[in-house]
CSV table of C-alpha atoms and ligand atoms in Angstrom, one decimal:
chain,number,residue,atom,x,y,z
A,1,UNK,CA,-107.4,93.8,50.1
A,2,UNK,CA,-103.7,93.5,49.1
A,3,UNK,CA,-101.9,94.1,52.3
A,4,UNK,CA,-97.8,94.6,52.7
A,5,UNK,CA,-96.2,91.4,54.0
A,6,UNK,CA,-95.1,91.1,57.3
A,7,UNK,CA,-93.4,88.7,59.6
A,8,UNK,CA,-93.8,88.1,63.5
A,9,UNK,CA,-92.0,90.2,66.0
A,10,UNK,CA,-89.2,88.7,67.3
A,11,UNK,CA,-89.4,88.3,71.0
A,12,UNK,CA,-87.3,89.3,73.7
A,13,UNK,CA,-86.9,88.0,77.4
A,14,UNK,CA,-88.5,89.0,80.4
A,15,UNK,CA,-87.4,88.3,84.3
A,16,UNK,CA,-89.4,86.2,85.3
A,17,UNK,CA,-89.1,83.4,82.6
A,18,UNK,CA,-91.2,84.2,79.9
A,19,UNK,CA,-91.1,85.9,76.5
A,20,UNK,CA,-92.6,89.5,74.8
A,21,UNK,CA,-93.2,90.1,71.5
A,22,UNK,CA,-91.0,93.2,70.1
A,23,UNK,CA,-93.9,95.2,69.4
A,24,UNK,CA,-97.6,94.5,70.2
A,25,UNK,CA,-101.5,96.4,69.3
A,26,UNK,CA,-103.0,98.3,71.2
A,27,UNK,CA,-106.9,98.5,71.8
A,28,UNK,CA,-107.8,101.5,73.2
A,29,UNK,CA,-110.1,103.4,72.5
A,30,UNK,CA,-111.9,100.5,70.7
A,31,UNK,CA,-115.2,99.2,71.4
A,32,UNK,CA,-116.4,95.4,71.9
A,33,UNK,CA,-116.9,95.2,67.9
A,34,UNK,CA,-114.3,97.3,67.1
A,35,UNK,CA,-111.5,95.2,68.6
A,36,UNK,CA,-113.0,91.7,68.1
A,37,UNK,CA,-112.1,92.9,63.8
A,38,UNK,CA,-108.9,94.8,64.7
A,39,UNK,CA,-107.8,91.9,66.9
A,40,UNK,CA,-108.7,89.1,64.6
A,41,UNK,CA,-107.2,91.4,61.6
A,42,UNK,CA,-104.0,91.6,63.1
A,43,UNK,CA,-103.2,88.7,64.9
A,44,UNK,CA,-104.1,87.3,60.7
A,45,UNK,CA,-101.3,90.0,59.6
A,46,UNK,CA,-99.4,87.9,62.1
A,47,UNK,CA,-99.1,90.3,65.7
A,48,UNK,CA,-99.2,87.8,68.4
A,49,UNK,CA,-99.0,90.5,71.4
A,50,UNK,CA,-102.8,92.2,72.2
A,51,UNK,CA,-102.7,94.8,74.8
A,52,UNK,CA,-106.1,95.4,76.6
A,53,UNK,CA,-107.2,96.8,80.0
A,54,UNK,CA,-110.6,96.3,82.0
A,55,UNK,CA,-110.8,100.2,82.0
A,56,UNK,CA,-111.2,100.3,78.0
A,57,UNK,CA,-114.7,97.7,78.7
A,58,UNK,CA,-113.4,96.4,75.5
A,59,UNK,CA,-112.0,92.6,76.9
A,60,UNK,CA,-115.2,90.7,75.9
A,61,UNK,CA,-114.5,91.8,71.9
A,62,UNK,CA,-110.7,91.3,72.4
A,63,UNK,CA,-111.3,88.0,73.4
A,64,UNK,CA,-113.8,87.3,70.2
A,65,UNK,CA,-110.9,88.7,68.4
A,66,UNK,CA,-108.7,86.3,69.7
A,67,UNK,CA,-110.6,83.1,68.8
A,68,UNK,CA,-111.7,84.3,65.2
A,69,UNK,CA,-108.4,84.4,64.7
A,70,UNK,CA,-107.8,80.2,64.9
A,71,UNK,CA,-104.5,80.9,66.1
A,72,UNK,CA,-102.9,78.5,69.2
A,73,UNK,CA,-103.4,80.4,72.2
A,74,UNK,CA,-100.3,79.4,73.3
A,75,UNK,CA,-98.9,81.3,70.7
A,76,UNK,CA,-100.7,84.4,71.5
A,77,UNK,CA,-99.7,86.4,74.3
A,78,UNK,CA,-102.3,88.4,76.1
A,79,UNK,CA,-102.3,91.3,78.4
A,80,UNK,CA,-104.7,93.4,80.5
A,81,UNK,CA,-104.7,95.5,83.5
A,82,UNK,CA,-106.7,96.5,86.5
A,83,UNK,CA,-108.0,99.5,87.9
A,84,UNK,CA,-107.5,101.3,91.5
A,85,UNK,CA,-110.5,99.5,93.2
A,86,UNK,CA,-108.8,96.1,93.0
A,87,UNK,CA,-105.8,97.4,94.7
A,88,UNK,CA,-105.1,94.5,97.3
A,89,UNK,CA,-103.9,91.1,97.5
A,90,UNK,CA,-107.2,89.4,97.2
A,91,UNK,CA,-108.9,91.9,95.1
A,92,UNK,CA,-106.1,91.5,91.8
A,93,UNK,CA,-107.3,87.9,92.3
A,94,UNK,CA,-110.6,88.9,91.5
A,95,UNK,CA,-109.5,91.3,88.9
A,96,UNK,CA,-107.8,88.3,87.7
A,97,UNK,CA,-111.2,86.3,87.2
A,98,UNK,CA,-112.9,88.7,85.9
A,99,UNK,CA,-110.5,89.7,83.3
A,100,UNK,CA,-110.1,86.2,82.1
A,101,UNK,CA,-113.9,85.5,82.1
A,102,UNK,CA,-114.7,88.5,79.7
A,103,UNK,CA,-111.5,87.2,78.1
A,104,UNK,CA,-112.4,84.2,77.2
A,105,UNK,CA,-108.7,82.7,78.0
A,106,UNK,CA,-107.7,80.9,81.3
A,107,UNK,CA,-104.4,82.2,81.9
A,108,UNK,CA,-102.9,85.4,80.9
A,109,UNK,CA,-99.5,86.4,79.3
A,110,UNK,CA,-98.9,89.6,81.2
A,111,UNK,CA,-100.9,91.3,84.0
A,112,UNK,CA,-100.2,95.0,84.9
A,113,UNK,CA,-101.4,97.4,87.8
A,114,UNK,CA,-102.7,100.0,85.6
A,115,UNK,CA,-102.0,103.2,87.1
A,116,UNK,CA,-100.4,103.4,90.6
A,117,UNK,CA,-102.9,105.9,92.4
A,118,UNK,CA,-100.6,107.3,95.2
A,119,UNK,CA,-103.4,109.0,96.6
A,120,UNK,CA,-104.7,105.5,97.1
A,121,UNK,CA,-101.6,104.2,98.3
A,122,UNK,CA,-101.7,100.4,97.7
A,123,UNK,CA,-100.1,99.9,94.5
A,124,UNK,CA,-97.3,97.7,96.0
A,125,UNK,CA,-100.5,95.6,97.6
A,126,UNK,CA,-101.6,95.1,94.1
A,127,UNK,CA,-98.2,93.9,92.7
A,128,UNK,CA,-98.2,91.5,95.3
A,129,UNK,CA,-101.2,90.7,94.2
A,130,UNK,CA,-99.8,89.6,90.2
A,131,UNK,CA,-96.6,88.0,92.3
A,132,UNK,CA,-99.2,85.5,93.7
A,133,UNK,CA,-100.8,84.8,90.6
A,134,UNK,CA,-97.3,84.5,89.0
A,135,UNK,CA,-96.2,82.1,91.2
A,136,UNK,CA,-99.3,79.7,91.0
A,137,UNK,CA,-98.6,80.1,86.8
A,138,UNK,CA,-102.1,81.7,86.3
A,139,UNK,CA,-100.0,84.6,84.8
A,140,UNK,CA,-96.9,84.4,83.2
A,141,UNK,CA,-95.7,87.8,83.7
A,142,UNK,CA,-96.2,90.5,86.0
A,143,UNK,CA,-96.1,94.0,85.5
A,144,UNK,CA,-97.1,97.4,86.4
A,145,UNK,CA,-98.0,100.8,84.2
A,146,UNK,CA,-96.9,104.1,84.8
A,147,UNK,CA,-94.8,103.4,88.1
A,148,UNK,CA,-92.7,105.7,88.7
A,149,UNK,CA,-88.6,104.7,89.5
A,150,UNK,CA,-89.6,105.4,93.2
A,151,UNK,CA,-92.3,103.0,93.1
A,152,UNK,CA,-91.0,100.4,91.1
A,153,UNK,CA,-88.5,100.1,94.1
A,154,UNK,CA,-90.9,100.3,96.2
A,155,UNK,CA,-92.3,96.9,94.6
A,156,UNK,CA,-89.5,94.7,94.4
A,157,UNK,CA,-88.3,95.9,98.1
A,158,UNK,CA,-91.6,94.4,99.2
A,159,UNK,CA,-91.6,91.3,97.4
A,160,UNK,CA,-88.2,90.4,96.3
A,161,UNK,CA,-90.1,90.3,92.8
A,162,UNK,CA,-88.8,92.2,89.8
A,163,UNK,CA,-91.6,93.2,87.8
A,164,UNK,CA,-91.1,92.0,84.2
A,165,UNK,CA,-92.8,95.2,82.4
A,166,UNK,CA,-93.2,98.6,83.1
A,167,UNK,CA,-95.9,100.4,80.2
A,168,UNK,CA,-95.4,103.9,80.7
A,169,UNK,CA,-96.0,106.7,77.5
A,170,UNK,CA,-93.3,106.5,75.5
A,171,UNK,CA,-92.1,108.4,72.5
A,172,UNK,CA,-89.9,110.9,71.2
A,173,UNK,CA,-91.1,113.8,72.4
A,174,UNK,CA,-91.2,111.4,76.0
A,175,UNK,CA,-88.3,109.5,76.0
A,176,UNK,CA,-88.5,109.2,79.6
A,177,UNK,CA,-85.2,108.3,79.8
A,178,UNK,CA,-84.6,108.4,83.9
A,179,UNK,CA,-87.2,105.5,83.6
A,180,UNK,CA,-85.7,103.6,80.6
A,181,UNK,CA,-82.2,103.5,82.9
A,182,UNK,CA,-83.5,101.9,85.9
A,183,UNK,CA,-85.4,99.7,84.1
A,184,UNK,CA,-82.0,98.5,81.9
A,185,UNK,CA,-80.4,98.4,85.1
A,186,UNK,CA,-83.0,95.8,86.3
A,187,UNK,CA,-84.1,94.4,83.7
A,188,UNK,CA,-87.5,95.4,83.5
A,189,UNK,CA,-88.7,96.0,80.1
A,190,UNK,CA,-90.5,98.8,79.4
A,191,UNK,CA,-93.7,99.1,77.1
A,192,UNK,CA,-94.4,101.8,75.1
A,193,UNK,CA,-97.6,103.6,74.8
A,194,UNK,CA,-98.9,106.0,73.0
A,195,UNK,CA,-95.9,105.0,70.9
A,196,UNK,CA,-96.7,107.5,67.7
A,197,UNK,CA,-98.0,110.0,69.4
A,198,UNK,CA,-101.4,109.1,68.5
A,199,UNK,CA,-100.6,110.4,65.0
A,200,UNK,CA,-99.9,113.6,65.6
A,201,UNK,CA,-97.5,116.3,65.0
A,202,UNK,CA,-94.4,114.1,66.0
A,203,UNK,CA,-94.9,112.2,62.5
A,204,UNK,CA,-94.2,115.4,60.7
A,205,UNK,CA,-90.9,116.7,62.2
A,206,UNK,CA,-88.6,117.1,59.8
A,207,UNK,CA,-86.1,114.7,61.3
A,208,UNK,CA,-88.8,112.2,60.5
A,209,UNK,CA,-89.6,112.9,57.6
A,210,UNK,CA,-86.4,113.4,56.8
A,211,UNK,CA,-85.1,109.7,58.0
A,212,UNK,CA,-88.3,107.6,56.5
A,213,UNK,CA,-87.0,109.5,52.9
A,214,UNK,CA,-83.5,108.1,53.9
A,215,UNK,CA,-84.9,103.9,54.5
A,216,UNK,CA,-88.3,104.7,52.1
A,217,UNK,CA,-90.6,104.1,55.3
A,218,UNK,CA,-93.0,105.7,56.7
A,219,UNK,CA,-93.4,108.5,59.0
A,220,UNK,CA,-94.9,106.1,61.5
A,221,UNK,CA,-92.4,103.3,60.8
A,222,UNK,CA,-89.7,105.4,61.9
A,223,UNK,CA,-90.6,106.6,64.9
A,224,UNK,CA,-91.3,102.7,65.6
A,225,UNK,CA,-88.3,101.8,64.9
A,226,UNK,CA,-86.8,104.2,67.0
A,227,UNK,CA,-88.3,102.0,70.1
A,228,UNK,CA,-86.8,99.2,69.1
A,229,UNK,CA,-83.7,100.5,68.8
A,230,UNK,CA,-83.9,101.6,72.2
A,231,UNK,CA,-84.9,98.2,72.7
A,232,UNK,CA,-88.9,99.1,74.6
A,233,UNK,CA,-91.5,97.0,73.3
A,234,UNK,CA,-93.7,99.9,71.3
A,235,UNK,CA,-97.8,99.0,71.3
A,236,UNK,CA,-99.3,101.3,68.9
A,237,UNK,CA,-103.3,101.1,68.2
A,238,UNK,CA,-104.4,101.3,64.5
A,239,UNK,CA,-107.9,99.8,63.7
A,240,UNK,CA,-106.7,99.8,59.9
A,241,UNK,CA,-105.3,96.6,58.3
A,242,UNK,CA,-102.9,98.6,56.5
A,243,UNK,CA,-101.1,100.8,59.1
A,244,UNK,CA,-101.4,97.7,61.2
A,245,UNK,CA,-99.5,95.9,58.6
A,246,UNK,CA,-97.0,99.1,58.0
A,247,UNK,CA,-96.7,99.4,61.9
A,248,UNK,CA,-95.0,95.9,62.2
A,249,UNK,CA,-92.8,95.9,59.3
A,250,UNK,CA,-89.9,97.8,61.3
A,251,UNK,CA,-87.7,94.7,61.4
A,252,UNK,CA,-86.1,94.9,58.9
A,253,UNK,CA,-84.3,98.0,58.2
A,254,UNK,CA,-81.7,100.2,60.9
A,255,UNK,CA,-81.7,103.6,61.5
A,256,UNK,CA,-78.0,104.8,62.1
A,257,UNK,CA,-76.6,106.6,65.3
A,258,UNK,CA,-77.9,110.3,64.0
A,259,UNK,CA,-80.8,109.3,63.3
A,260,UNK,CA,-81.8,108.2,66.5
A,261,UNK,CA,-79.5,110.4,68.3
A,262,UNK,CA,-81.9,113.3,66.6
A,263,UNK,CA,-85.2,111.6,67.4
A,264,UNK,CA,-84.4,111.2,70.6
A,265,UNK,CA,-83.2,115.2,70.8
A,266,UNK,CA,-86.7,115.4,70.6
A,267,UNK,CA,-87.6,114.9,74.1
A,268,UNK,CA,-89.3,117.6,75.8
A,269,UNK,CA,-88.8,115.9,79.3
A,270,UNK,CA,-92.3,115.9,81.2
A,271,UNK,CA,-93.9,119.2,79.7
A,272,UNK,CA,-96.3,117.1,77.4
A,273,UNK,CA,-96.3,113.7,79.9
A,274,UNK,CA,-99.3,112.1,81.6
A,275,UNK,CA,-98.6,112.6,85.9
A,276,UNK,CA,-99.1,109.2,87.2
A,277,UNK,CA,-99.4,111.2,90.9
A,278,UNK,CA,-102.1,113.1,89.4
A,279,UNK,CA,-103.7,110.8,87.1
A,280,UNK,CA,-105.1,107.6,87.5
A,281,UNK,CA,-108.0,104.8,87.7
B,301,NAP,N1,-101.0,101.9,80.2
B,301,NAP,C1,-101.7,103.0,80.0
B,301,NAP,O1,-102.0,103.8,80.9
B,301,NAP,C2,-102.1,103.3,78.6
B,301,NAP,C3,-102.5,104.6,78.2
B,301,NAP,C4,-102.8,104.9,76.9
B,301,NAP,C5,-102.7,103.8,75.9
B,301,NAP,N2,-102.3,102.6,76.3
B,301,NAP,C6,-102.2,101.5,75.3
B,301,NAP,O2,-101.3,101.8,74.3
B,301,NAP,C7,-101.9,101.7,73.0
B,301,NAP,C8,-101.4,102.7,72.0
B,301,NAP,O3,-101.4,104.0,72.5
B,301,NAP,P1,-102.4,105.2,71.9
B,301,NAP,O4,-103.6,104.5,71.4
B,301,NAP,O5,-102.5,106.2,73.0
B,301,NAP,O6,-101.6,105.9,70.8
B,301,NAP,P2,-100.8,105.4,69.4
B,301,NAP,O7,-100.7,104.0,69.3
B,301,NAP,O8,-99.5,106.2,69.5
B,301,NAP,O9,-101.7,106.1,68.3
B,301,NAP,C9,-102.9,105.5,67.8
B,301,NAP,C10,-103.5,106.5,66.8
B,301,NAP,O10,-102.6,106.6,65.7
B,301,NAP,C11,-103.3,106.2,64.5
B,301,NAP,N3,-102.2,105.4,63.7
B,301,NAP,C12,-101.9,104.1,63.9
B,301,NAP,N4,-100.9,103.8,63.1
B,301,NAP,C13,-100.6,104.9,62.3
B,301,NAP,C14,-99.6,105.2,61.4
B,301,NAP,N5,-98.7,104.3,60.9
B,301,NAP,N6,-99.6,106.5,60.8
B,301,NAP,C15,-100.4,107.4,61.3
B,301,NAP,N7,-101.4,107.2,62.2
B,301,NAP,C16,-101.4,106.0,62.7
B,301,NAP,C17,-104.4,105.4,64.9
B,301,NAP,O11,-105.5,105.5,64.0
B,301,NAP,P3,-106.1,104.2,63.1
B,301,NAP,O12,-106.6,103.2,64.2
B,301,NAP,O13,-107.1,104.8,62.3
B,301,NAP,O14,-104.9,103.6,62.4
B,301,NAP,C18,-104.8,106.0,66.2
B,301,NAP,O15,-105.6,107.1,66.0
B,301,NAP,C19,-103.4,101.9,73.4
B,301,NAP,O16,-104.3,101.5,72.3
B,301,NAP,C20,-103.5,101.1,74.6
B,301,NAP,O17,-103.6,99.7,74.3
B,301,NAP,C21,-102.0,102.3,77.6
């Protein structure tokens, strides 16, 4: 199949030392076979960052994916996260094994808490958790996912660590900006997801439309590009060679003030958010 040529994300830094990829795939909700192809498919249309989880049961195919591929490990960079049961200093280290073992990898690239379950109450236990592992090098980055500003704090307070990546949903309609400026302040990154809105109604507002006529993009292209202007690291999921191809080629064309200044006047605060206090696993 003829396929658009891309080149690699560029990568930015995180923290703690190590590197991210400008944009990343997604795997959810994929199955084992389904994201050994998309894996293998994209990592050929040259993505290097793979976002899993051990909630999405798919880590065994990921890892298949990763290996059909014949690209350098090293070159890959590799992240899961852990659900609410593991939430303790010895239990991420298990987490930790487990993930890696269905990964088929002995180190990984980025390690988040997953959700922070405040009913649970031990999310900071489980960042402490990563810090461990980050300092013995088994990951190279550690992270948490939809932490709130509150509890973000909360984490470095307790460990002197800052986290290198906060995931949280991300996208015009959720700019979450409160959370992008402690993050800049910090310099926590943050990770996009749901980055396109899953493909939905966002990629046909007429500013959208209106600025992929401008470049002679895509609907989805823009709204990617939009995150890297605002400098997050987007992770959308397509299974399809093609928009997987399409969903990386945003480095290489601007959008100007207006336009982003309109996408982001988008934003309908928290009305259409996930609640990380009322949602979690
Ligand atoms: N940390 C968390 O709590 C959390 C929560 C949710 C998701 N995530 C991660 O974030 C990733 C992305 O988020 P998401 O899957 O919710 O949403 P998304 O990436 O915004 O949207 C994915 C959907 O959009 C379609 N799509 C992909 N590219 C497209 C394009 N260029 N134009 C039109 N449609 C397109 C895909 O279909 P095709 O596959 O057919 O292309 C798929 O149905 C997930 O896969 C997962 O890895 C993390």
């Amino acid at each position: 199949m003829e396929r658009p040529v891309s080149t690699p994300a560029p990568a930015l830094p995180l923290v703690n030392g190590a590197r991210i990829p400008h944009l990343g795939l997604g795997t959810w909700p994929l199955d084992d076979d389904g994201a050994e192809t998309s894996v293998a498919t994209a990592i050929e249309g040259v993505y290097r960052l793979v976002d899993t989880a051990e909630n999405y049961e798919n880590e065994r195919g990921v890892g298949r994916g990763l290996r059909a591929s014949g690209v350098p490990r090293e070159e890959l960079f590799v992240t899961t996260k852990f659900n609410r049961r593991w939430h303790s200093v010895d239990g991420v280290r298990e987490a930790f094994e487990r993930s890696v073992e269905r990964l088929g990898v002995d180190y990984l690239d980025l390690l988040l808490v997953h959700w922070p379950n405040p009913d649970q109450g031990r999310y900071v236990e489980a960042f402490e958790g990563i810090v461990a592992l980050l300092r013995e090098g088994l990951v190279r980055a550690a992270g948490t996912s939809n932490f709130t500003p509150e509890q973000l704090q909360e984490a470095i307070d307790a460990t002197g660590v800052t986290p290198d990546v906060n995931q949280i949903q991300l996208n015009p309609y959720i700019a979450q900006t409160p959370w992008r400026e402690f993050a800049a302040e910090r310099g926590i990154v943050i990770e996009g997801y749901s980055p396109i809105w899953r493909g939905r109604d966002l990629l046909d507002e007429p500013v959208v439309a209106a600025a992929a006529a401008e470049h002679g993009r895509t609907p989805g292209q823009i709204v990617l590009r939009w995150h890297v202007q605002l400098g997050t690291v987007p992770v959308p999921k397509s299974a399809d060679p093609r928009r997987q191809a399409e969903n990386l080629a945003v480095f290489d064309f601007a959008l100007t003030d207006e336009e982003m200044t309109a996408l982001s006047a988008l934003d309908r605060g928290t009305e259409l958010a996930t609640d990380p206090h009322a949602f979690g696993h």
